[in-house]
C-alpha atoms as an extended CHARMM CRD file, in Angstrom:
* protein
*
       199  EXT
         1         1  MET       CA            148.2900000000       25.9050000000      -91.4200000000  PROA      1               0.0000000000
         2         2  ASN       CA            148.3540000000       25.6330000000      -87.7370000000  PROA      2               0.0000000000
         3         3  ALA       CA            145.9020000000       24.8430000000      -85.3460000000  PROA      3               0.0000000000
         4         4  PRO       CA            144.7970000000       28.7540000000      -83.7940000000  PROA      4               0.0000000000
         5         5  HSD       CA            145.5690000000       28.7510000000      -79.7040000000  PROA      5               0.0000000000
         6         6  SER       CA            148.6390000000       25.9110000000      -80.6520000000  PROA      6               0.0000000000
         7         7  GLU       CA            149.2740000000       25.5260000000      -76.7980000000  PROA      7               0.0000000000
         8         8  THR       CA            145.7490000000       23.8210000000      -76.8850000000  PROA      8               0.0000000000
         9         9  VAL       CA            146.3740000000       20.7810000000      -78.5760000000  PROA      9               0.0000000000
        10        10  HSD       CA            142.6200000000       18.9250000000      -77.8470000000  PROA      10              0.0000000000
        11        11  PRO       CA            139.8490000000       21.0940000000      -77.0060000000  PROA      11              0.0000000000
        12        12  LEU       CA            138.1550000000       20.4150000000      -74.1840000000  PROA      12              0.0000000000
        13        13  TRP       CA            134.6800000000       19.0340000000      -76.9960000000  PROA      13              0.0000000000
        14        14  LEU       CA            136.9880000000       16.9640000000      -78.5690000000  PROA      14              0.0000000000
        15        15  ARG       CA            138.2270000000       15.4790000000      -75.2120000000  PROA      15              0.0000000000
        16        16  CYS       CA            134.5850000000       14.9660000000      -73.6310000000  PROA      16              0.0000000000
        17        17  CYS       CA            133.0090000000       13.0290000000      -77.5330000000  PROA      17              0.0000000000
        18        18  HSD       CA            137.1550000000       10.7580000000      -77.1110000000  PROA      18              0.0000000000
        19        19  TRP       CA            135.9020000000        9.8770000000      -73.6170000000  PROA      19              0.0000000000
        20        20  VAL       CA            132.9170000000        9.1620000000      -74.1810000000  PROA      20              0.0000000000
        21        21  ASN       CA            133.0450000000        7.4150000000      -77.7910000000  PROA      21              0.0000000000
        22        22  ALA       CA            135.6130000000        5.3650000000      -76.0780000000  PROA      22              0.0000000000
        23        23  ILE       CA            133.1340000000        4.0130000000      -73.8800000000  PROA      23              0.0000000000
        24        24  ALA       CA            130.3310000000        3.6440000000      -76.3180000000  PROA      24              0.0000000000
        25        25  LEU       CA            132.5650000000        2.1660000000      -78.7050000000  PROA      25              0.0000000000
        26        26  ALA       CA            134.4460000000       -0.4270000000      -75.9330000000  PROA      26              0.0000000000
        27        27  GLY       CA            129.7450000000       -1.2970000000      -74.7910000000  PROA      27              0.0000000000
        28        28  MET       CA            129.4730000000       -2.0640000000      -78.7990000000  PROA      28              0.0000000000
        29        29  LEU       CA            131.9580000000       -3.8770000000      -79.6440000000  PROA      29              0.0000000000
        30        30  PHE       CA            131.5790000000       -6.5610000000      -76.5020000000  PROA      30              0.0000000000
        31        31  SER       CA            127.7930000000       -6.1510000000      -76.4410000000  PROA      31              0.0000000000
        32        32  GLY       CA            128.4350000000       -7.3400000000      -80.2620000000  PROA      32              0.0000000000
        33        33  TRP       CA            130.7570000000       -9.9740000000      -80.3640000000  PROA      33              0.0000000000
        34        34  ARG       CA            127.9170000000      -12.0470000000      -77.8310000000  PROA      34              0.0000000000
        35        35  ILE       CA            124.8770000000      -11.1340000000      -80.5100000000  PROA      35              0.0000000000
        36        36  TYR       CA            127.6000000000      -12.2940000000      -82.9970000000  PROA      36              0.0000000000
        37        37  ASN       CA            127.9060000000      -15.7790000000      -81.1130000000  PROA      37              0.0000000000
        38        38  ALA       CA            123.6910000000      -16.0360000000      -81.3520000000  PROA      38              0.0000000000
        39        39  SER       CA            124.2890000000      -16.3460000000      -84.9710000000  PROA      39              0.0000000000
        40        40  PRO       CA            128.1130000000      -16.9200000000      -86.0050000000  PROA      40              0.0000000000
        41        41  LEU       CA            129.2540000000      -15.7370000000      -90.1800000000  PROA      41              0.0000000000
        42        42  PHE       CA            132.0050000000      -17.0530000000      -89.8240000000  PROA      42              0.0000000000
        43        43  ASP       CA            133.0250000000      -20.4820000000      -87.6130000000  PROA      43              0.0000000000
        44        44  PHE       CA            134.3660000000      -19.1880000000      -84.2040000000  PROA      44              0.0000000000
        45        45  SER       CA            133.1310000000      -17.7540000000      -81.3600000000  PROA      45              0.0000000000
        46        46  PHE       CA            134.8230000000      -14.7420000000      -78.9400000000  PROA      46              0.0000000000
        47        47  PRO       CA            135.5050000000      -16.0830000000      -75.8880000000  PROA      47              0.0000000000
        48        48  ALA       CA            131.4580000000      -14.9120000000      -73.1450000000  PROA      48              0.0000000000
        49        49  SER       CA            134.6060000000      -13.4340000000      -71.5050000000  PROA      49              0.0000000000
        50        50  LEU       CA            135.5610000000      -10.9360000000      -73.4090000000  PROA      50              0.0000000000
        51        51  THR       CA            132.0030000000      -10.3540000000      -75.1460000000  PROA      51              0.0000000000
        52        52  LEU       CA            128.9760000000       -8.0500000000      -72.5920000000  PROA      52              0.0000000000
        53        53  GLY       CA            125.3840000000       -8.5050000000      -71.8500000000  PROA      53              0.0000000000
        54        54  GLY       CA            125.2830000000      -12.9690000000      -70.1400000000  PROA      54              0.0000000000
        55        55  TRP       CA            122.6560000000      -13.8960000000      -72.8090000000  PROA      55              0.0000000000
        56        56  LEU       CA            121.6360000000      -12.0170000000      -76.4400000000  PROA      56              0.0000000000
        57        57  GLY       CA            118.6300000000      -10.3340000000      -75.2590000000  PROA      57              0.0000000000
        58        58  GLY       CA            120.8560000000       -8.5240000000      -72.2680000000  PROA      58              0.0000000000
        59        59  ALA       CA            123.8400000000       -7.9140000000      -75.1730000000  PROA      59              0.0000000000
        60        60  LEU       CA            120.9080000000       -6.3250000000      -77.4280000000  PROA      60              0.0000000000
        61        61  GLN       CA            119.4210000000       -4.5720000000      -74.7010000000  PROA      61              0.0000000000
        62        62  TRP       CA            123.7680000000       -2.5040000000      -73.3100000000  PROA      62              0.0000000000
        63        63  HSD       CA            124.5970000000       -2.7200000000      -77.4630000000  PROA      63              0.0000000000
        64        64  PHE       CA            120.6590000000       -0.6070000000      -78.4140000000  PROA      64              0.0000000000
        65        65  ALA       CA            122.0450000000        1.4180000000      -75.2500000000  PROA      65              0.0000000000
        66        66  MET       CA            125.5250000000        2.2370000000      -76.2670000000  PROA      66              0.0000000000
        67        67  MET       CA            124.0420000000        3.0340000000      -80.1040000000  PROA      67              0.0000000000
        68        68  TRP       CA            122.9100000000        5.7580000000      -78.8590000000  PROA      68              0.0000000000
        69        69  VAL       CA            125.4270000000        7.3370000000      -76.8390000000  PROA      69              0.0000000000
        70        70  TRP       CA            128.0500000000        6.3730000000      -79.9890000000  PROA      70              0.0000000000
        71        71  GLY       CA            125.3670000000        8.6400000000      -82.6210000000  PROA      71              0.0000000000
        72        72  ILE       CA            124.3020000000       11.2450000000      -80.4790000000  PROA      72              0.0000000000
        73        73  ASN       CA            128.3520000000       11.8230000000      -79.6960000000  PROA      73              0.0000000000
        74        74  GLY       CA            129.3480000000       10.8430000000      -83.6330000000  PROA      74              0.0000000000
        75        75  ALA       CA            126.7570000000       13.9960000000      -83.9940000000  PROA      75              0.0000000000
        76        76  VAL       CA            128.3490000000       16.4410000000      -82.1400000000  PROA      76              0.0000000000
        77        77  TYR       CA            132.5200000000       15.3570000000      -82.6630000000  PROA      77              0.0000000000
        78        78  LEU       CA            131.4850000000       15.6370000000      -86.9940000000  PROA      78              0.0000000000
        79        79  LEU       CA            129.1750000000       19.1740000000      -85.9740000000  PROA      79              0.0000000000
        80        80  LEU       CA            132.2490000000       20.5990000000      -84.1240000000  PROA      80              0.0000000000
        81        81  GLY       CA            134.1990000000       18.9900000000      -86.1740000000  PROA      81              0.0000000000
        82        82  VAL       CA            133.1600000000       21.0710000000      -88.8520000000  PROA      82              0.0000000000
        83        83  VAL       CA            131.9150000000       24.5860000000      -88.0140000000  PROA      83              0.0000000000
        84        84  SER       CA            135.0000000000       24.7250000000      -85.3580000000  PROA      84              0.0000000000
        85        85  GLY       CA            136.9100000000       24.8360000000      -88.4910000000  PROA      85              0.0000000000
        86        86  ARG       CA            139.1510000000       22.0570000000      -86.5990000000  PROA      86              0.0000000000
        87        87  PHE       CA            138.7690000000       18.5910000000      -90.0140000000  PROA      87              0.0000000000
        88        88  ARG       CA            139.7780000000       21.5110000000      -92.2030000000  PROA      88              0.0000000000
        89        89  TYR       CA            143.5340000000       22.8670000000      -90.4560000000  PROA      89              0.0000000000
        90        90  LYS       CA            143.7810000000       19.0100000000      -88.9160000000  PROA      90              0.0000000000
        91        91  PHE       CA            143.2700000000       17.2880000000      -91.7900000000  PROA      91              0.0000000000
        92        92  LEU       CA            143.7970000000       18.5660000000      -95.4460000000  PROA      92              0.0000000000
        93        93  PRO       CA            145.2890000000       18.8160000000      -97.3340000000  PROA      93              0.0000000000
        94        94  LEU       CA            145.7250000000       15.0830000000      -98.3500000000  PROA      94              0.0000000000
        95        95  SER       CA            148.6990000000       14.2830000000     -100.2210000000  PROA      95              0.0000000000
        96        96  LEU       CA            149.4840000000       11.0330000000     -101.4020000000  PROA      96              0.0000000000
        97        97  ARG       CA            153.0780000000       11.7340000000     -101.9920000000  PROA      97              0.0000000000
        98        98  ALA       CA            153.0560000000       11.9110000000      -98.1670000000  PROA      98              0.0000000000
        99        99  LEU       CA            151.2490000000        9.1160000000      -97.2030000000  PROA      99              0.0000000000
       100       100  PHE       CA            154.0160000000        7.2290000000      -98.8700000000  PROA      100             0.0000000000
       101       101  ASN       CA            156.5920000000        9.1850000000      -97.7010000000  PROA      101             0.0000000000
       102       102  ASP       CA            155.6370000000        9.5080000000      -94.1610000000  PROA      102             0.0000000000
       103       103  VAL       CA            154.8520000000        5.4990000000      -94.6460000000  PROA      103             0.0000000000
       104       104  VAL       CA            158.4950000000        4.6130000000      -95.6310000000  PROA      104             0.0000000000
       105       105  GLN       CA            159.8260000000        6.0710000000      -92.2860000000  PROA      105             0.0000000000
       106       106  ALA       CA            157.0340000000        4.6790000000      -89.9430000000  PROA      106             0.0000000000
       107       107  LEU       CA            158.5260000000        1.4100000000      -91.0880000000  PROA      107             0.0000000000
       108       108  ARG       CA            161.9500000000        2.2520000000      -90.4280000000  PROA      108             0.0000000000
       109       109  GLY       CA            160.9160000000        4.2240000000      -87.4280000000  PROA      109             0.0000000000
       110       110  ARG       CA            161.1730000000        7.1110000000      -88.4540000000  PROA      110             0.0000000000
       111       111  LEU       CA            158.9020000000        9.2450000000      -88.5510000000  PROA      111             0.0000000000
       112       112  THR       CA            158.7790000000       10.7750000000      -85.6120000000  PROA      112             0.0000000000
       113       113  HSD       CA            156.0160000000       12.7590000000      -83.8610000000  PROA      113             0.0000000000
       114       114  ASN       CA            157.3960000000       16.1600000000      -82.5850000000  PROA      114             0.0000000000
       115       115  ASN       CA            154.2020000000       18.7150000000      -82.2580000000  PROA      115             0.0000000000
       116       116  LEU       CA            151.3220000000       17.3280000000      -80.9450000000  PROA      116             0.0000000000
       117       117  SER       CA            149.6420000000       19.7470000000      -82.5940000000  PROA      117             0.0000000000
       118       118  GLN       CA            150.3110000000       18.9460000000      -86.2400000000  PROA      118             0.0000000000
       119       119  TYR       CA            148.9650000000       15.1180000000      -87.4950000000  PROA      119             0.0000000000
       120       120  ASN       CA            151.4090000000       13.4380000000      -90.2900000000  PROA      120             0.0000000000
       121       121  MET       CA            149.6710000000       12.0020000000      -93.8990000000  PROA      121             0.0000000000
       122       122  VAL       CA            148.8950000000        8.2030000000      -91.9610000000  PROA      122             0.0000000000
       123       123  GLN       CA            147.2530000000       10.1980000000      -89.0600000000  PROA      123             0.0000000000
       124       124  LYS       CA            145.1400000000       12.4420000000      -91.3920000000  PROA      124             0.0000000000
       125       125  ILE       CA            144.0000000000        9.0290000000      -93.3500000000  PROA      125             0.0000000000
       126       126  ALA       CA            143.8030000000        6.9890000000      -90.3390000000  PROA      126             0.0000000000
       127       127  TYR       CA            141.3200000000        9.2890000000      -88.4350000000  PROA      127             0.0000000000
       128       128  LEU       CA            139.5040000000        9.9370000000      -91.8990000000  PROA      128             0.0000000000
       129       129  GLY       CA            139.6560000000        6.3840000000      -92.4800000000  PROA      129             0.0000000000
       130       130  VAL       CA            137.8750000000        5.5050000000      -89.0110000000  PROA      130             0.0000000000
       131       131  ILE       CA            135.1060000000        8.2590000000      -88.8320000000  PROA      131             0.0000000000
       132       132  LEU       CA            133.7070000000        6.2220000000      -93.1290000000  PROA      132             0.0000000000
       133       133  LEU       CA            134.2960000000        2.6340000000      -90.9960000000  PROA      133             0.0000000000
       134       134  GLY       CA            132.0070000000        4.9480000000      -87.8850000000  PROA      134             0.0000000000
       135       135  VAL       CA            129.3430000000        5.5480000000      -91.1040000000  PROA      135             0.0000000000
       136       136  GLY       CA            129.5770000000        1.4830000000      -92.6470000000  PROA      136             0.0000000000
       137       137  GLN       CA            129.3480000000        0.7200000000      -88.6180000000  PROA      137             0.0000000000
       138       138  LEU       CA            125.6910000000        3.1800000000      -88.6850000000  PROA      138             0.0000000000
       139       139  LEU       CA            124.6730000000        2.6720000000      -92.1390000000  PROA      139             0.0000000000
       140       140  SER       CA            124.3870000000       -1.3350000000      -91.6460000000  PROA      140             0.0000000000
       141       141  GLY       CA            124.0270000000       -1.3410000000      -87.7450000000  PROA      141             0.0000000000
       142       142  LEU       CA            120.3140000000        0.3770000000      -89.2140000000  PROA      142             0.0000000000
       143       143  VAL       CA            119.7170000000       -2.1510000000      -91.7600000000  PROA      143             0.0000000000
       144       144  LEU       CA            120.6360000000       -5.1460000000      -88.5480000000  PROA      144             0.0000000000
       145       145  TRP       CA            118.1860000000       -3.1910000000      -86.3660000000  PROA      145             0.0000000000
       146       146  LYS       CA            115.1980000000       -2.2590000000      -88.7880000000  PROA      146             0.0000000000
       147       147  SER       CA            115.6680000000       -3.5680000000      -91.6470000000  PROA      147             0.0000000000
       148       148  VAL       CA            112.4680000000       -3.9600000000      -92.7320000000  PROA      148             0.0000000000
       149       149  GLN       CA            111.6820000000        0.2350000000      -92.0880000000  PROA      149             0.0000000000
       150       150  PHE       CA            114.8490000000        0.8730000000      -94.6460000000  PROA      150             0.0000000000
       151       151  PRO       CA            114.0430000000       -1.4650000000      -97.6530000000  PROA      151             0.0000000000
       152       152  LEU       CA            116.8750000000        1.2700000000     -100.1470000000  PROA      152             0.0000000000
       153       153  LEU       CA            118.9630000000        1.2110000000      -97.2540000000  PROA      153             0.0000000000
       154       154  ARG       CA            119.0480000000       -2.7820000000      -96.9350000000  PROA      154             0.0000000000
       155       155  THR       CA            119.4030000000       -2.3900000000     -101.2140000000  PROA      155             0.0000000000
       156       156  LEU       CA            121.8000000000       -0.1630000000     -101.5910000000  PROA      156             0.0000000000
       157       157  LEU       CA            124.1040000000       -2.2610000000      -98.8200000000  PROA      157             0.0000000000
       158       158  GLY       CA            123.1160000000       -5.6640000000     -100.9580000000  PROA      158             0.0000000000
       159       159  GLY       CA            120.8230000000       -7.3980000000      -98.5660000000  PROA      159             0.0000000000
       160       160  TYR       CA            120.3490000000       -7.4020000000      -95.2490000000  PROA      160             0.0000000000
       161       161  GLU       CA            123.0250000000      -10.7840000000      -95.5160000000  PROA      161             0.0000000000
       162       162  ALA       CA            125.3120000000       -8.5540000000      -96.9270000000  PROA      162             0.0000000000
       163       163  ALA       CA            124.6450000000       -5.6050000000      -94.3530000000  PROA      163             0.0000000000
       164       164  ARG       CA            125.8190000000       -7.9400000000      -91.8830000000  PROA      164             0.0000000000
       165       165  TYR       CA            129.1860000000       -8.5870000000      -93.6620000000  PROA      165             0.0000000000
       166       166  ILE       CA            129.4250000000       -5.7460000000      -93.5880000000  PROA      166             0.0000000000
       167       167  HSD       CA            128.5270000000       -4.5390000000      -90.2080000000  PROA      167             0.0000000000
       168       168  PHE       CA            131.3300000000       -7.4950000000      -89.3400000000  PROA      168             0.0000000000
       169       169  PHE       CA            134.4160000000       -5.9870000000      -91.6470000000  PROA      169             0.0000000000
       170       170  CYS       CA            133.6790000000       -2.5890000000      -91.0470000000  PROA      170             0.0000000000
       171       171  MET       CA            133.7620000000       -3.9850000000      -86.5350000000  PROA      171             0.0000000000
       172       172  SER       CA            137.0970000000       -5.5770000000      -87.4060000000  PROA      172             0.0000000000
       173       173  ALA       CA            138.9600000000       -2.5820000000      -89.1630000000  PROA      173             0.0000000000
       174       174  ILE       CA            137.7960000000       -0.3530000000      -86.5580000000  PROA      174             0.0000000000
       175       175  VAL       CA            139.5130000000       -2.6850000000      -83.7400000000  PROA      175             0.0000000000
       176       176  LEU       CA            141.8420000000       -3.1520000000      -86.4310000000  PROA      176             0.0000000000
       177       177  PHE       CA            142.4150000000        0.6680000000      -85.5640000000  PROA      177             0.0000000000
       178       178  ILE       CA            142.1240000000        1.1810000000      -81.7720000000  PROA      178             0.0000000000
       179       179  VAL       CA            144.6170000000       -1.6710000000      -81.5240000000  PROA      179             0.0000000000
       180       180  VAL       CA            147.6330000000        1.2560000000      -83.9040000000  PROA      180             0.0000000000
       181       181  HSD       CA            145.8710000000        3.3380000000      -81.6600000000  PROA      181             0.0000000000
       182       182  LEU       CA            146.4600000000        1.8530000000      -78.1820000000  PROA      182             0.0000000000
       183       183  VAL       CA            150.4510000000        1.5170000000      -79.5670000000  PROA      183             0.0000000000
       184       184  MET       CA            150.8130000000        4.5230000000      -80.9250000000  PROA      184             0.0000000000
       185       185  VAL       CA            150.0090000000        5.7220000000      -76.9240000000  PROA      185             0.0000000000
       186       186  LEU       CA            152.2010000000        3.4300000000      -75.5460000000  PROA      186             0.0000000000
       187       187  LEU       CA            155.1660000000        4.4690000000      -77.9930000000  PROA      187             0.0000000000
       188       188  VAL       CA            154.6850000000        8.7940000000      -77.3450000000  PROA      188             0.0000000000
       189       189  PRO       CA            152.9100000000        8.8350000000      -73.9960000000  PROA      189             0.0000000000
       190       190  ARG       CA            152.6780000000       12.5700000000      -73.4580000000  PROA      190             0.0000000000
       191       191  THR       CA            149.1220000000       12.3280000000      -76.3160000000  PROA      191             0.0000000000
       192       192  LEU       CA            147.8040000000       10.2800000000      -73.3350000000  PROA      192             0.0000000000
       193       193  LEU       CA            148.3530000000       13.3730000000      -71.2280000000  PROA      193             0.0000000000
       194       194  ALA       CA            147.0550000000       15.5640000000      -73.5980000000  PROA      194             0.0000000000
       195       195  MET       CA            143.8390000000       13.6750000000      -74.8200000000  PROA      195             0.0000000000
       196       196  PHE       CA            143.1900000000       14.6280000000      -70.5250000000  PROA      196             0.0000000000
       197       197  ARG       CA            144.5790000000       17.7340000000      -70.0220000000  PROA      197             0.0000000000
       198       198  GLY       CA            144.5390000000       19.1690000000      -73.8960000000  PROA      198             0.0000000000
       199       199  ARG       CA            147.9430000000       20.8910000000      -73.9220000000  PROA      199             0.0000000000
């Protein structure tokens, strides 16, 4: 099913949510890397030049400030996506057979993206996946931020330390999505124009 008003690829509300999300997510990533460096999970740390906040307290302030922007923006995006019907006609139906076919075509360099108003199956799965990763970030972040206030959630996630790993791996997967997303934009630059102009 084609999107209504097919001449508009991205409505104004979606474009606003996209760019607010990009700014908030960048702030959360760079400040989160500084927070990670204060108590690393693994035997590496992020270069200080790629972090935000200057010190742990500053990074926490940036992280929490961007958290509110990201959370509110995400709620607006999800609400409008459901109410407008955009999620239904953009992401459904899902098909494993179509996903396999699109992955094979992508690996062969033959996956086309001529119609920007329609997502192929790889895009559908990727966008739905990153939404789920965002939910994972939110839930694990609540445990890290207010562990005492969310004891049931902490237990469901396997405890405080497990929530740290969930938060880290969700962040890593989101960064991977962003890298692939940016590469695809470079390969099909008119998608960037559509995210600015809507058409």
